[in-house]
GROMACS .gro file of C-alpha atoms in nm:
model
  276
    1MET     CA    1   0.000   0.000   0.000
    2SER     CA    2   0.130   0.344  -0.087
    3SER     CA    3   0.266   0.543   0.205
    4SER     CA    4   0.043   0.835   0.096
    5THR     CA    5  -0.274   0.633   0.155
    6HIS     CA    6  -0.437   0.743   0.480
    7TRP     CA    7  -0.709   0.541   0.653
    8ASN     CA    8  -0.928   0.667   0.933
    9SER     CA    9  -1.105   0.434   1.173
   10THR     CA   10  -1.445   0.507   1.018
   11GLU     CA   11  -1.324   0.397   0.675
   12GLU     CA   12  -1.172   0.078   0.819
   13THR     CA   13  -1.495  -0.012   0.998
   14ALA     CA   14  -1.701   0.063   0.686
   15LEU     CA   15  -1.475  -0.160   0.476
   16ILE     CA   16  -1.512  -0.456   0.713
   17ASN     CA   17  -1.887  -0.407   0.758
   18PHE     CA   18  -1.934  -0.402   0.379
   19LEU     CA   19  -1.739  -0.727   0.340
   20VAL     CA   20  -1.936  -0.888   0.622
   21GLU     CA   21  -2.263  -0.792   0.450
   22HIS     CA   22  -2.133  -0.945   0.125
   23ARG     CA   23  -1.957  -1.249   0.275
   24ALA     CA   24  -2.148  -1.475   0.037
   25GLU     CA   25  -1.931  -1.335  -0.244
   26ALA     CA   26  -1.606  -1.442  -0.075
   27GLY     CA   27  -1.405  -1.727  -0.221
   28ASP     CA   28  -1.305  -2.043  -0.035
   29ASN     CA   29  -0.982  -1.876   0.076
   30GLY     CA   30  -1.157  -1.574   0.228
   31ASN     CA   31  -1.070  -1.338  -0.056
   32PHE     CA   32  -1.306  -1.123  -0.263
   33LYS     CA   33  -1.314  -1.046  -0.634
   34LYS     CA   34  -1.199  -0.711  -0.769
   35SER     CA   35  -1.560  -0.614  -0.847
   36VAL     CA   36  -1.645  -0.628  -0.475
   37PHE     CA   37  -1.363  -0.390  -0.384
   38GLU     CA   38  -1.469  -0.153  -0.662
   39ARG     CA   39  -1.811  -0.132  -0.495
   40VAL     CA   40  -1.647  -0.080  -0.156
   41ALA     CA   41  -1.453   0.217  -0.301
   42THR     CA   42  -1.781   0.385  -0.394
   43HIS     CA   43  -1.936   0.293  -0.059
   44ILE     CA   44  -1.663   0.450   0.158
   45ALA     CA   45  -1.585   0.751  -0.064
   46PRO     CA   46  -1.800   0.995   0.145
   47LEU     CA   47  -1.600   0.899   0.458
   48LEU     CA   48  -1.270   1.035   0.319
   49THR     CA   49  -1.095   1.287   0.549
   50LYS     CA   50  -0.741   1.293   0.411
   51GLY     CA   51  -0.552   1.202   0.096
   52PRO     CA   52  -0.684   1.081  -0.241
   53LEU     CA   53  -0.989   0.863  -0.288
   54LYS     CA   54  -0.925   0.496  -0.215
   55GLN     CA   55  -0.877   0.289  -0.529
   56CYS     CA   56  -0.939  -0.082  -0.572
   57ARG     CA   57  -0.573  -0.174  -0.510
   58SER     CA   58  -0.565   0.018  -0.180
   59LEU     CA   59  -0.874  -0.168  -0.061
   60GLN     CA   60  -0.730  -0.506  -0.160
   61ASN     CA   61  -0.407  -0.426   0.024
   62LYS     CA   62  -0.600  -0.312   0.332
   63TRP     CA   63  -0.796  -0.638   0.340
   64ALA     CA   64  -0.470  -0.832   0.306
   65ALA     CA   65  -0.332  -0.634   0.603
   66PHE     CA   66  -0.643  -0.717   0.808
   67ARG     CA   67  -0.597  -1.088   0.729
   68LYS     CA   68  -0.235  -1.068   0.840
   69THR     CA   69  -0.334  -0.893   1.164
   70TYR     CA   70  -0.597  -1.161   1.225
   71ARG     CA   71  -0.333  -1.434   1.199
   72THR     CA   72  -0.104  -1.236   1.432
   73VAL     CA   73  -0.375  -1.209   1.698
   74CYS     CA   74  -0.467  -1.576   1.660
   75ALA     CA   75  -0.106  -1.671   1.727
   76ILE     CA   76  -0.094  -1.452   2.039
   77ARG     CA   77  -0.414  -1.608   2.173
   78GLU     CA   78  -0.256  -1.953   2.148
   79VAL     CA   79   0.056  -1.874   2.351
   80SER     CA   80   0.061  -2.069   2.676
   81GLY     CA   81   0.089  -1.857   2.990
   82TRP     CA   82  -0.085  -1.548   2.850
   83THR     CA   83  -0.450  -1.457   2.892
   84TRP     CA   84  -0.610  -1.285   2.596
   85SER     CA   85  -0.874  -1.020   2.667
   86ASP     CA   86  -1.101  -0.844   2.421
   87THR     CA   87  -1.010  -0.525   2.606
   88THR     CA   88  -0.647  -0.555   2.715
   89GLY     CA   89  -0.512  -0.785   2.445
   90ALA     CA   90  -0.235  -1.016   2.566
   91SER     CA   91  -0.270  -0.859   2.914
   92ILE     CA   92   0.106  -0.855   2.972
   93GLY     CA   93   0.212  -0.777   3.329
   94PRO     CA   94   0.547  -0.781   3.515
   95GLU     CA   95   0.540  -1.159   3.545
   96THR     CA   96   0.502  -1.213   3.168
   97SER     CA   97   0.691  -0.913   3.030
   98SER     CA   98   1.012  -1.109   2.963
   99THR     CA   99   0.834  -1.378   2.760
  100TRP     CA  100   0.648  -1.105   2.573
  101ASP     CA  101   0.971  -0.924   2.484
  102ASP     CA  102   1.120  -1.248   2.354
  103TYR     CA  103   0.807  -1.313   2.148
  104VAL     CA  104   0.792  -0.963   1.996
  105ALA     CA  105   1.160  -0.989   1.901
  106LYS     CA  106   1.064  -1.279   1.674
  107HIS     CA  107   0.715  -1.153   1.583
  108PRO     CA  108   0.727  -0.769   1.563
  109ASP     CA  109   0.370  -0.749   1.425
  110ALA     CA  110   0.245  -0.854   1.769
  111LYS     CA  111   0.379  -0.541   1.942
  112PRO     CA  112   0.054  -0.332   1.930
  113PHE     CA  113  -0.137  -0.600   2.121
  114ARG     CA  114   0.068  -0.609   2.443
  115ASN     CA  115  -0.217  -0.456   2.642
  116LYS     CA  116  -0.464  -0.364   2.370
  117ALA     CA  117  -0.708  -0.580   2.177
  118TRP     CA  118  -0.806  -0.555   1.811
  119VAL     CA  119  -1.158  -0.420   1.766
  120HIS     CA  120  -1.209  -0.587   1.429
  121PHE     CA  121  -1.110  -0.940   1.533
  122ASP     CA  122  -1.456  -1.096   1.558
  123LYS     CA  123  -1.583  -0.956   1.227
  124VAL     CA  124  -1.267  -1.048   1.038
  125ALA     CA  125  -1.284  -1.395   1.195
  126SER     CA  126  -1.632  -1.439   1.048
  127LEU     CA  127  -1.488  -1.379   0.701
  128MET     CA  128  -1.196  -1.617   0.729
  129PRO     CA  129  -1.200  -1.978   0.603
  130SER     CA  130  -1.288  -2.245   0.858
  131HIS     CA  131  -0.930  -2.374   0.850
  132SER     CA  132  -0.597  -2.197   0.832
  133ASP     CA  133  -0.576  -1.886   0.616
  134THR     CA  134  -0.255  -2.024   0.468
  135PRO     CA  135  -0.326  -2.210   0.142
  136GLU     CA  136  -0.320  -2.583   0.207
  137ASP     CA  137  -0.060  -2.804   0.046
  138ASP     CA  138  -0.235  -2.989  -0.235
  139SER     CA  139   0.033  -3.258  -0.241
  140SER     CA  140  -0.132  -3.445   0.047
  141SER     CA  141  -0.463  -3.479  -0.139
  142ASP     CA  142  -0.276  -3.578  -0.455
  143ASN     CA  143  -0.091  -3.848  -0.263
  144GLU     CA  144  -0.416  -3.978  -0.120
  145GLU     CA  145  -0.568  -4.001  -0.466
  146ASP     CA  146  -0.259  -4.180  -0.594
  147ALA     CA  147  -0.280  -4.425  -0.304
  148LEU     CA  148  -0.645  -4.498  -0.378
  149ALA     CA  149  -0.572  -4.545  -0.746
  150ALA     CA  150  -0.272  -4.776  -0.691
  151PRO     CA  151  -0.342  -5.150  -0.666
  152VAL     CA  152  -0.306  -5.308  -0.324
  153SER     CA  153  -0.008  -5.540  -0.305
  154THR     CA  154  -0.074  -5.889  -0.161
  155GLY     CA  155   0.287  -5.996  -0.160
  156LYS     CA  156   0.226  -6.238  -0.450
  157HIS     CA  157   0.313  -6.189  -0.815
  158THR     CA  158   0.007  -6.209  -1.038
  159ARG     CA  159  -0.014  -6.245  -1.411
  160GLU     CA  160  -0.246  -6.045  -1.632
  161PRO     CA  161  -0.493  -6.267  -1.819
  162THR     CA  162  -0.386  -6.331  -2.178
  163THR     CA  163  -0.737  -6.397  -2.303
  164PRO     CA  164  -0.927  -6.070  -2.366
  165ALA     CA  165  -1.258  -6.027  -2.196
  166PRO     CA  166  -1.557  -6.098  -2.415
  167ALA     CA  167  -1.711  -5.793  -2.574
  168ALA     CA  168  -2.045  -5.685  -2.440
  169LYS     CA  169  -2.338  -5.804  -2.644
  170ARG     CA  170  -2.527  -5.539  -2.835
  171VAL     CA  171  -2.892  -5.522  -2.749
  172ARG     CA  172  -3.107  -5.472  -3.055
  173ALA     CA  173  -3.418  -5.271  -2.994
  174SER     CA  174  -3.742  -5.424  -3.110
  175ALA     CA  175  -3.961  -5.255  -3.366
  176GLY     CA  176  -4.212  -5.162  -3.096
  177VAL     CA  177  -3.946  -4.990  -2.883
  178SER     CA  178  -3.816  -4.795  -3.184
  179ALA     CA  179  -4.168  -4.678  -3.263
  180LEU     CA  180  -4.219  -4.556  -2.907
  181GLN     CA  181  -3.890  -4.368  -2.919
  182GLU     CA  182  -3.993  -4.192  -3.240
  183VAL     CA  183  -4.326  -4.093  -3.086
  184ALA     CA  184  -4.150  -3.954  -2.777
  185ALA     CA  185  -3.915  -3.751  -2.998
  186SER     CA  186  -4.209  -3.611  -3.195
  187VAL     CA  187  -4.389  -3.510  -2.876
  188ALA     CA  188  -4.076  -3.336  -2.751
  189ARG     CA  189  -4.042  -3.139  -3.077
  190PHE     CA  190  -4.410  -3.042  -3.063
  191GLY     CA  191  -4.358  -2.918  -2.705
  192ASP     CA  192  -4.070  -2.697  -2.817
  193VAL     CA  193  -4.276  -2.546  -3.097
  194LEU     CA  194  -4.572  -2.483  -2.865
  195ALA     CA  195  -4.351  -2.320  -2.601
  196ALA     CA  196  -4.203  -2.086  -2.862
  197ALA     CA  197  -4.551  -1.992  -2.987
  198LEU     CA  198  -4.681  -1.916  -2.637
  199ALA     CA  199  -4.373  -1.724  -2.524
  200PRO     CA  200  -4.451  -1.363  -2.422
  201PRO     CA  201  -4.337  -1.086  -2.659
  202PRO     CA  202  -4.000  -0.926  -2.582
  203VAL     CA  203  -4.002  -0.636  -2.339
  204LEU     CA  204  -3.960  -0.312  -2.531
  205VAL     CA  205  -3.867  -0.088  -2.236
  206ASN     CA  206  -3.513  -0.046  -2.120
  207PRO     CA  207  -3.408  -0.318  -1.874
  208THR     CA  208  -3.294  -0.220  -1.525
  209PRO     CA  209  -2.916  -0.231  -1.603
  210ARG     CA  210  -2.978   0.004  -1.900
  211HIS     CA  211  -3.163   0.246  -1.670
  212ARG     CA  212  -2.869   0.249  -1.431
  213LEU     CA  213  -2.615   0.308  -1.708
  214ASP     CA  214  -2.825   0.588  -1.861
  215ALA     CA  215  -2.867   0.759  -1.523
  216ILE     CA  216  -2.496   0.735  -1.442
  217ALA     CA  217  -2.396   0.867  -1.785
  218ALA     CA  218  -2.639   1.160  -1.751
  219ALA     CA  219  -2.512   1.241  -1.401
  220ARG     CA  220  -2.152   1.251  -1.520
  221LYS     CA  221  -2.260   1.487  -1.798
  222HIS     CA  222  -2.490   1.723  -1.608
  223GLU     CA  223  -2.381   1.719  -1.241
  224THR     CA  224  -2.043   1.885  -1.294
  225TRP     CA  225  -2.118   2.101  -0.989
  226LEU     CA  226  -2.069   1.800  -0.761
  227HIS     CA  227  -1.736   1.711  -0.606
  228ARG     CA  228  -1.597   1.375  -0.716
  229PHE     CA  229  -1.686   1.192  -0.394
  230GLN     CA  230  -2.038   1.343  -0.401
  231LEU     CA  231  -2.084   1.212  -0.754
  232LEU     CA  232  -1.972   0.869  -0.631
  233VAL     CA  233  -2.243   0.881  -0.362
  234LEU     CA  234  -2.505   0.961  -0.629
  235ILE     CA  235  -2.378   0.677  -0.848
  236ASP     CA  236  -2.405   0.438  -0.553
  237ILE     CA  237  -2.769   0.544  -0.510
  238PHE     CA  238  -2.835   0.464  -0.876
  239ARG     CA  239  -2.662   0.127  -0.831
  240THR     CA  240  -2.897   0.017  -0.555
  241ASP     CA  241  -3.225   0.197  -0.642
  242VAL     CA  242  -3.362   0.172  -0.996
  243THR     CA  243  -3.653   0.396  -0.899
  244ALA     CA  244  -3.405   0.674  -0.827
  245CYS     CA  245  -3.264   0.621  -1.179
  246ASP     CA  246  -3.613   0.666  -1.329
  247VAL     CA  247  -3.683   0.981  -1.126
  248TYR     CA  248  -3.349   1.134  -1.216
  249LEU     CA  249  -3.388   1.065  -1.589
  250SER     CA  250  -3.737   1.219  -1.583
  251LEU     CA  251  -3.594   1.544  -1.439
  252LEU     CA  252  -3.331   1.602  -1.708
  253ASP     CA  253  -3.552   1.866  -1.874
  254ASP     CA  254  -3.576   2.075  -1.554
  255ASP     CA  255  -3.228   2.176  -1.435
  256GLU     CA  256  -3.335   2.357  -1.118
  257LEU     CA  257  -3.566   2.082  -0.995
  258ARG     CA  258  -3.312   1.814  -1.088
  259VAL     CA  259  -3.032   1.987  -0.893
  260GLU     CA  260  -3.254   2.023  -0.586
  261TRP     CA  261  -3.350   1.655  -0.608
  262VAL     CA  262  -2.987   1.543  -0.638
  263ALA     CA  263  -2.889   1.757  -0.340
  264SER     CA  264  -3.166   1.604  -0.130
  265GLN     CA  265  -3.055   1.251  -0.223
  266ILE     CA  266  -2.692   1.302  -0.116
  267ASN     CA  267  -2.785   1.513   0.190
  268LEU     CA  268  -2.636   1.844   0.077
  269PRO     CA  269  -2.748   2.153   0.271
  270ASN     CA  270  -2.942   2.441   0.111
  271PRO     CA  271  -2.922   2.677  -0.069
  272ILE     CA  272  -2.834   2.469  -0.375
  273SER     CA  273  -2.695   2.770  -0.561
  274SER     CA  274  -2.386   2.766  -0.339
  275PHE     CA  275  -2.287   2.430  -0.489
  276ILE     CA  276  -2.332   2.523  -0.855
   0.00000   0.00000   0.00000
């Protein structure tokens, strides 16, 4: 992650909450596709307080850092002799300070959790795979498959039979069976024709994705008075509410009313003229 990328606690919490709400889109290894992080970027854009808007790569790197922190905390919780607390972390006192110092010397990422917990642990844990976050070695499963496929040795040498196995006999269908098969095929073809004839006519109005794209394109063209992050908020509204897309497109012929409506949707204060 670039050193110029600044994260505030509100952005971090919003990122994790969004991933929790969309956990069904996570892969088996606890990772998310790029398209998910692109939606997160739009979702957290209004929370920006410093630096440039977060791009997809910054969000992916932040999630990777959270996963690393999760593994760090898990390791601390497993150390014998320490008592983990959701408030005071490893709860290191005078009697355990020497073992802690030795541990941090080998695991410097553990240092922040000497007497402080990690507020995101439970939510990140809910997004992690059921087993270790480290990719499993596939060689073990390959070996097991090889073992199952290999013949079991009995300690005796066996010879392969020299006489080939008899070929399977072909079963010749009777005339009656063939006739029934032809009738079944004819019925199936008739069903296809009937289904095509009864199919409803194609919908002539724009589908929902087209509405969204039209609304977003119009907003980029007309709402030049919005700041970039405010435009992202409006786009996110269009993404989740097709009715808002319809209302917006219907107001394109009335600039003043459209601007007031947009301002109300993204919670801008009045008067509107100060933003144009």
